[in-house]
Tab-separated table of C-alpha atoms in Angstrom:
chain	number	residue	atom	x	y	z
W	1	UNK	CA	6.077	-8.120	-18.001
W	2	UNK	CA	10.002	-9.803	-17.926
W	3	UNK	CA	10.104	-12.116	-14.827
W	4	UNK	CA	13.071	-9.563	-13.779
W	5	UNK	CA	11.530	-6.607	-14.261
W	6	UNK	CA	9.710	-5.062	-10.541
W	7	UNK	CA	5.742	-4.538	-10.647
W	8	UNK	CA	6.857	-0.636	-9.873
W	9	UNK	CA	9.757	1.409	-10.927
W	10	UNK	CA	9.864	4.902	-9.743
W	11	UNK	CA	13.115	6.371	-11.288
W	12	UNK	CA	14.570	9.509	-9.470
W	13	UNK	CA	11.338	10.880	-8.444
W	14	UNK	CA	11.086	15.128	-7.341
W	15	UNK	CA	7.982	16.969	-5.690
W	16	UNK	CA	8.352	20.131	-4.694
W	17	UNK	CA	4.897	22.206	-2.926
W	18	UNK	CA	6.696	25.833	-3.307
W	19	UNK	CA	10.149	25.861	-1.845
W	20	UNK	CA	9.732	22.814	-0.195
W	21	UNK	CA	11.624	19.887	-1.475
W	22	UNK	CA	9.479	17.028	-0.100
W	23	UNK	CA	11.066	14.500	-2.526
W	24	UNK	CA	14.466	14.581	-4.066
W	25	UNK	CA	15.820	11.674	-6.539
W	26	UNK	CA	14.185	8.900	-5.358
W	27	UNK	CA	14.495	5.696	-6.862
W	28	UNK	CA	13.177	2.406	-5.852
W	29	UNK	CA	11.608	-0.540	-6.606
W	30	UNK	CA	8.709	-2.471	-6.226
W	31	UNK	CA	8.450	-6.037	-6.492
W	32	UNK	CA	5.357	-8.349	-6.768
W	33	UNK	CA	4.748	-10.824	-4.148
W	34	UNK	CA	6.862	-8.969	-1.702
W	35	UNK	CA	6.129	-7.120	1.236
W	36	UNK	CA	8.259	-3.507	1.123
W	37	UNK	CA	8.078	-1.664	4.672
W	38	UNK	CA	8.631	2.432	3.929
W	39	UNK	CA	9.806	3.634	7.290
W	40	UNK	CA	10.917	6.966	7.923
W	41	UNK	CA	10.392	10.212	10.792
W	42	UNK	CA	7.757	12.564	10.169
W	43	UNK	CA	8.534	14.929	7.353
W	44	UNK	CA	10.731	12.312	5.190
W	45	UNK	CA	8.337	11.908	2.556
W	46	UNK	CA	6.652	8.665	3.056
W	47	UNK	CA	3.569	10.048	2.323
W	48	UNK	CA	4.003	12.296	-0.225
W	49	UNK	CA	5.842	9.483	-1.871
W	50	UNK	CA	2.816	6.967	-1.976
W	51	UNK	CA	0.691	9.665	-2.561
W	52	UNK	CA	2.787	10.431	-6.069
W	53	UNK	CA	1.956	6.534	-7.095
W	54	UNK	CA	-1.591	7.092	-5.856
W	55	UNK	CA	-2.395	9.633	-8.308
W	56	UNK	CA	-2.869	12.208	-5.714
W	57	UNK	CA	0.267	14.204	-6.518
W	58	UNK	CA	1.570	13.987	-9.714
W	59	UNK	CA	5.527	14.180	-9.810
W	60	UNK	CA	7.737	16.863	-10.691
W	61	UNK	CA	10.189	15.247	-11.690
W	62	UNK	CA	11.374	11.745	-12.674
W	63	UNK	CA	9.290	8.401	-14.328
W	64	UNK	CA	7.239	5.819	-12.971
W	65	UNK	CA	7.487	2.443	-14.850
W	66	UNK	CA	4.688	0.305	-14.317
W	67	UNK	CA	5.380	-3.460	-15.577
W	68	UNK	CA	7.756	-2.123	-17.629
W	69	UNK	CA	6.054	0.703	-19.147
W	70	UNK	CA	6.160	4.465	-18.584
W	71	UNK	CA	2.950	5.463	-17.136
W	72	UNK	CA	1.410	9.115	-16.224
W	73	UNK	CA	-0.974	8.717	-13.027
W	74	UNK	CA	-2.550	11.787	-12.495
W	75	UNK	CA	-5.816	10.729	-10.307
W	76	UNK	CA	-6.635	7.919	-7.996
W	77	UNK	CA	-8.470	6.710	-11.033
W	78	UNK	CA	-5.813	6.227	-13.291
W	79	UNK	CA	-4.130	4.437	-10.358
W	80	UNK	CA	-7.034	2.188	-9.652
W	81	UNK	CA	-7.220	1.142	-13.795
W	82	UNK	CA	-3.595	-0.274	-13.015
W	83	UNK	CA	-4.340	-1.634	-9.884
W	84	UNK	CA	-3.511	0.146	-7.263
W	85	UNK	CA	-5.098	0.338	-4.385
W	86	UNK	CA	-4.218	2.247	-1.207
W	87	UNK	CA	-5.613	1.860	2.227
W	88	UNK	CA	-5.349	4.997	4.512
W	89	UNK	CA	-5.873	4.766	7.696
W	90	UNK	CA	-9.175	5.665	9.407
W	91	UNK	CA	-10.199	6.332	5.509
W	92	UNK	CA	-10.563	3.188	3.678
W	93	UNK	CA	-14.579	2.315	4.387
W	94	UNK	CA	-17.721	4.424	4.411
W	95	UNK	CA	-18.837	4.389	7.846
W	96	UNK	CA	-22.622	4.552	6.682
W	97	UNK	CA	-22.631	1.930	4.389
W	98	UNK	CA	-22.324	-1.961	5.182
W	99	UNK	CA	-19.376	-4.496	4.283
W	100	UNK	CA	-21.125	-5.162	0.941
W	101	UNK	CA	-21.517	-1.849	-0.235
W	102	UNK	CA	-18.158	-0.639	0.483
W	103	UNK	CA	-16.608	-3.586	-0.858
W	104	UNK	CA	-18.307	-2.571	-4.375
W	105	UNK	CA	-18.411	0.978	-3.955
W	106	UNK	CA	-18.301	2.500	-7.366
W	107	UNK	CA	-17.967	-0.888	-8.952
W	108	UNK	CA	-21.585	-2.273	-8.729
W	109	UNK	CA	-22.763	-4.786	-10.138
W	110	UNK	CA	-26.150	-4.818	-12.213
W	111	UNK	CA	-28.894	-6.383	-13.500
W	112	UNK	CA	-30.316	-5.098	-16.741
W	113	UNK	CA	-32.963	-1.851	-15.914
W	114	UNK	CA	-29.781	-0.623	-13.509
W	115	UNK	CA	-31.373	-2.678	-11.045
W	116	UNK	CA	-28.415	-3.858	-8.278
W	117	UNK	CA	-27.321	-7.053	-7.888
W	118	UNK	CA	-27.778	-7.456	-4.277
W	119	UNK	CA	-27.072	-10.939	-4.227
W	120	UNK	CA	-24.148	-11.458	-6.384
W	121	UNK	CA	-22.233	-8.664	-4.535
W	122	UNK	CA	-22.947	-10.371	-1.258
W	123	UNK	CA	-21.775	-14.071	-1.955
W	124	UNK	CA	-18.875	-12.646	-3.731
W	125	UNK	CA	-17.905	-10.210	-0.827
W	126	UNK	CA	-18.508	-13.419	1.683
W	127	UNK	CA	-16.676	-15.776	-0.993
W	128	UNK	CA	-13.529	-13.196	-0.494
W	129	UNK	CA	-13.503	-12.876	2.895
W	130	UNK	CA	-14.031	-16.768	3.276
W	131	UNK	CA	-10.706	-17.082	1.200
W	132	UNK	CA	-8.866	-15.144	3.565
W	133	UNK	CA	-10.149	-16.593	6.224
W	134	UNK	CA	-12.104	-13.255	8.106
W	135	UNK	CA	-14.444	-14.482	10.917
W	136	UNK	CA	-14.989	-11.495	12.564
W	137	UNK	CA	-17.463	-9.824	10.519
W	138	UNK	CA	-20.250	-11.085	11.950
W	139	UNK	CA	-22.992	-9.498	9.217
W	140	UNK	CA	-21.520	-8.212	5.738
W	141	UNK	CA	-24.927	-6.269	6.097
W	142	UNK	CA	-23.513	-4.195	9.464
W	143	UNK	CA	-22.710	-0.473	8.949
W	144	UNK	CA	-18.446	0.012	8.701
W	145	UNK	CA	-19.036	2.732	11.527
W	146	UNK	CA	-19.797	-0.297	13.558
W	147	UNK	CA	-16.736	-2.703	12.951
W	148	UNK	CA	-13.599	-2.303	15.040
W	149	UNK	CA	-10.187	-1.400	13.646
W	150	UNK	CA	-9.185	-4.588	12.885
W	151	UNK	CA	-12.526	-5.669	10.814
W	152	UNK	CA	-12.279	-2.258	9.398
W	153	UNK	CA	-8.784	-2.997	8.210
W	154	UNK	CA	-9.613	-6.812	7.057
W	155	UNK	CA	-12.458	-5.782	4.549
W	156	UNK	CA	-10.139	-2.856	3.462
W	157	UNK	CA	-7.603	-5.891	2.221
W	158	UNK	CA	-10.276	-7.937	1.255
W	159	UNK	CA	-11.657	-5.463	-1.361
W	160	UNK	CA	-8.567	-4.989	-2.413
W	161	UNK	CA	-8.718	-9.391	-3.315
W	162	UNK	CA	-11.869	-8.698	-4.898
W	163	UNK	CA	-10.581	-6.607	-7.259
W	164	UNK	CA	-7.559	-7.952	-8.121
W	165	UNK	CA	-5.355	-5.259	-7.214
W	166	UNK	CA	-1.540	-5.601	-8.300
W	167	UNK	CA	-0.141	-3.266	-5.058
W	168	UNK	CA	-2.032	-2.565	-2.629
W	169	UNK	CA	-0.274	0.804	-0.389
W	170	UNK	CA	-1.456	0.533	3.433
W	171	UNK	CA	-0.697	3.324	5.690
W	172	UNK	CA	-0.193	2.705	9.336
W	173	UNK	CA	-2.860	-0.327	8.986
W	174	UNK	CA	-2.007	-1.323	12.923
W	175	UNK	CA	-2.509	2.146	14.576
W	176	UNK	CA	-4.458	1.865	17.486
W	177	UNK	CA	-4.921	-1.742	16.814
W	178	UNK	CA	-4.919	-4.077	19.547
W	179	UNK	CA	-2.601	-7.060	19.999
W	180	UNK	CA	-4.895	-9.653	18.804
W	181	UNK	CA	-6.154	-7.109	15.952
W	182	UNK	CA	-2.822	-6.109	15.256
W	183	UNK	CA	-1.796	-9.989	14.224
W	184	UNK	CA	-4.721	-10.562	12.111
W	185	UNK	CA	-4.205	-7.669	9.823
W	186	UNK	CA	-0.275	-8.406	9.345
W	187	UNK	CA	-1.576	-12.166	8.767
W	188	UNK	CA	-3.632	-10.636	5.784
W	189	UNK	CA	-1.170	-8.458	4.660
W	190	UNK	CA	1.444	-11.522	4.328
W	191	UNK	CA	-1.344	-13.480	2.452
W	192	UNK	CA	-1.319	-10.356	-0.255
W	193	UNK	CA	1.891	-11.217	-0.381
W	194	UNK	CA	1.500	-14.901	-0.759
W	195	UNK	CA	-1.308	-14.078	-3.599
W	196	UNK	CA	1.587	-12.456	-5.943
W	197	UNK	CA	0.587	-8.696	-4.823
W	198	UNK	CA	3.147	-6.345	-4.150
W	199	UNK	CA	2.757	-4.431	-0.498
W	200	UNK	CA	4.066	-0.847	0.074
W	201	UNK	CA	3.157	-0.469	4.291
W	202	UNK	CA	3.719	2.547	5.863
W	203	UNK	CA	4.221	2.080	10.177
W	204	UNK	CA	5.642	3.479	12.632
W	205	UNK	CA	5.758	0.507	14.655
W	206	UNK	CA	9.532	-1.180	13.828
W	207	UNK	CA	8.049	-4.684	15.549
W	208	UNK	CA	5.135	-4.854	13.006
W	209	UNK	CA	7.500	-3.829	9.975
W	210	UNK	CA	9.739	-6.528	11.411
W	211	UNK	CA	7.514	-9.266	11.286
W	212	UNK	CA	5.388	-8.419	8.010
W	213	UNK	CA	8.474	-6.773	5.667
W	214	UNK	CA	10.643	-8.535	3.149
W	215	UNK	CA	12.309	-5.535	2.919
W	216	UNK	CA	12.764	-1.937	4.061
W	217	UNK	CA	12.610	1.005	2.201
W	218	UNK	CA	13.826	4.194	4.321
W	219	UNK	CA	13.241	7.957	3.373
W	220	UNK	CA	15.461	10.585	5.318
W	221	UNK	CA	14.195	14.103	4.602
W	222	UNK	CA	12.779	13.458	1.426
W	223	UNK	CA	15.691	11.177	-0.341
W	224	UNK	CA	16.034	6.961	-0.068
W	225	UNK	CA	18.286	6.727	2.641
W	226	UNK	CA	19.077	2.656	2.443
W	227	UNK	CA	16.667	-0.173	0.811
W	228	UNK	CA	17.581	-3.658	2.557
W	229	UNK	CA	16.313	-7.140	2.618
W	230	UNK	CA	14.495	-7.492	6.383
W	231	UNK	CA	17.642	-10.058	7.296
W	232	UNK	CA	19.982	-7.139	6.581
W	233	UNK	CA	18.848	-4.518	9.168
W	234	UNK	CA	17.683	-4.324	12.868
W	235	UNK	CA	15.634	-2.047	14.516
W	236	UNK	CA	18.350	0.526	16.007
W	237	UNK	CA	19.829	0.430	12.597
W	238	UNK	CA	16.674	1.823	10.736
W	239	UNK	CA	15.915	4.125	13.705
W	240	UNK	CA	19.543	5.586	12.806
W	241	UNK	CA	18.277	5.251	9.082
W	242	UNK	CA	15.782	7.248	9.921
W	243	UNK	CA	17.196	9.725	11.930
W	244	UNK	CA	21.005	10.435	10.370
W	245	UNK	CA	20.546	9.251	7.271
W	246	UNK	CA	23.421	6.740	7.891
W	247	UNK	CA	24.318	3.701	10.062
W	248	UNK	CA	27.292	2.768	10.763
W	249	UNK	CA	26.717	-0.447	10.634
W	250	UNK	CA	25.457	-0.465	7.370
W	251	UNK	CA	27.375	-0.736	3.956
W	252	UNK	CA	27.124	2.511	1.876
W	253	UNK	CA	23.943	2.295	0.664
W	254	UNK	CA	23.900	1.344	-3.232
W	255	UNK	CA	20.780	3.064	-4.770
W	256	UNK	CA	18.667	0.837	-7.092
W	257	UNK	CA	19.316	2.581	-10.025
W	258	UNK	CA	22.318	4.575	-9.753
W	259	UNK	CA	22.328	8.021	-9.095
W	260	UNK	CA	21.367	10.872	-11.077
W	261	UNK	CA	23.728	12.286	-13.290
């Protein structure tokens, strides 16, 4: 892939469910080793528009470039061979299995006679956690139904290490977080960052985008309203973003790649 070229191109991107028009020419790119904060009110498309890259609805409309190249996802498994990994909330870990298991879930590893592993799994799921410095998972043999949000959310990243994901999507990571919680997953999402890995977050909360986003992507009834470095914006200037469609105190917006002709 060309140093200038982003990790993720989606070029002019439509989805439609019936008569509903939940995505119209959206463009927008997304870099590697950045942290890009999609904000937007309920019903704008933020979801439907991670979902497309997810492989959970395909596109109507438009391409997705992927280092470059022009790529068809059509399943979370064709998203997860490029390495893409997405986080939703209150979904990312199997409540009945332990740290271990979900951090290998359908990716075990064997020894010959299909017999698992045990033990390289576990010092490579404590090696990974170790890395990103995690000390709150007191067992990596403890059931996920029995972590808290925040360790929930911090072996949801950490899997994501383990197998070297290129973007990882997270939505609403910090919901019903507490404040200590809360500062140890955006901690872990900047070290994605740090680690080369492009970040697409999803939140609600403008002081979390704040402090974790490079930049901010914002979707006004399904079309890119504005894309802006962090510096560019404040807060009352993406809540108008996200309510208008405009600021005005915001330069026209210049889409990424042009409009559609």
């Amino acid at each position: 892939m060309e140093p200038s070229l982003p990790l993720l191109r989606l070029e002019h991107i439509d989805k439609r469910f019936g008569s509903v028009e939940a995505l119209t020419d959206v463009s927008l790119d997304i870099p590697a080793g950045q942290v890009t904060a999609l904000a937007g009110d309920n019903g704008a498309g933020k979801s439907v528009l991670i979902k497309c890259v997810a492989g959970i609805h395909p596109p109507d409309g438009g391409r997705i470039l992927w280092e470059g190249h022009e790529v068809h996802i059509g399943s979370p498994r064709d998203a997860a061979s490029l390495g893409i990994e997405t986080v939703y909330q209150d979904l990312a870990l199997c409540d009945n299995l332990d740290v271990v298991q979900n951090m290998f879930l359908g990716r075990e590893r064997e020894h010959r006679h299909l017999v698992l592993d045990e033990q390289s799994m576990e010092t490579a799921a404590r090696d990974t956690l170790a890395s990103l410095a995690v000390t709150t998972v007191q067992s990596l043999r403890q059931p996920a139904g029995s972590l808290s949000g925040g360790q929930r959310q911090s072996v949801a990243i950490a899997k994501s290490v383990l197998w070297h994901s290129k973007l990882v999507i997270m939505d609403e990571p910090t919901a019903a977080l507490g404040v200590a919680q809360t500062a140890v997953v955006l901690r872990l999402i900047r070290a994605l960052a740090e680690r080369g890995v492009a970040v697409i977050v999803i939140s609600h909360n403008m002081n979390d985008v704040f402090e974790v986003a490079d930049r901010i992507a914002v979707l006004y009834l399904g079309r890119l309203a504005a894309v802006r470095p962090v510096g560019e914006l404040d807060r009352s200037m993406v809540v108008e973003l996200m309510t208008a469609g405009h600021s005005d105190r915001l330069a026209e917006p210049v889409p990424e790649l042009g409009t559609r002709v």
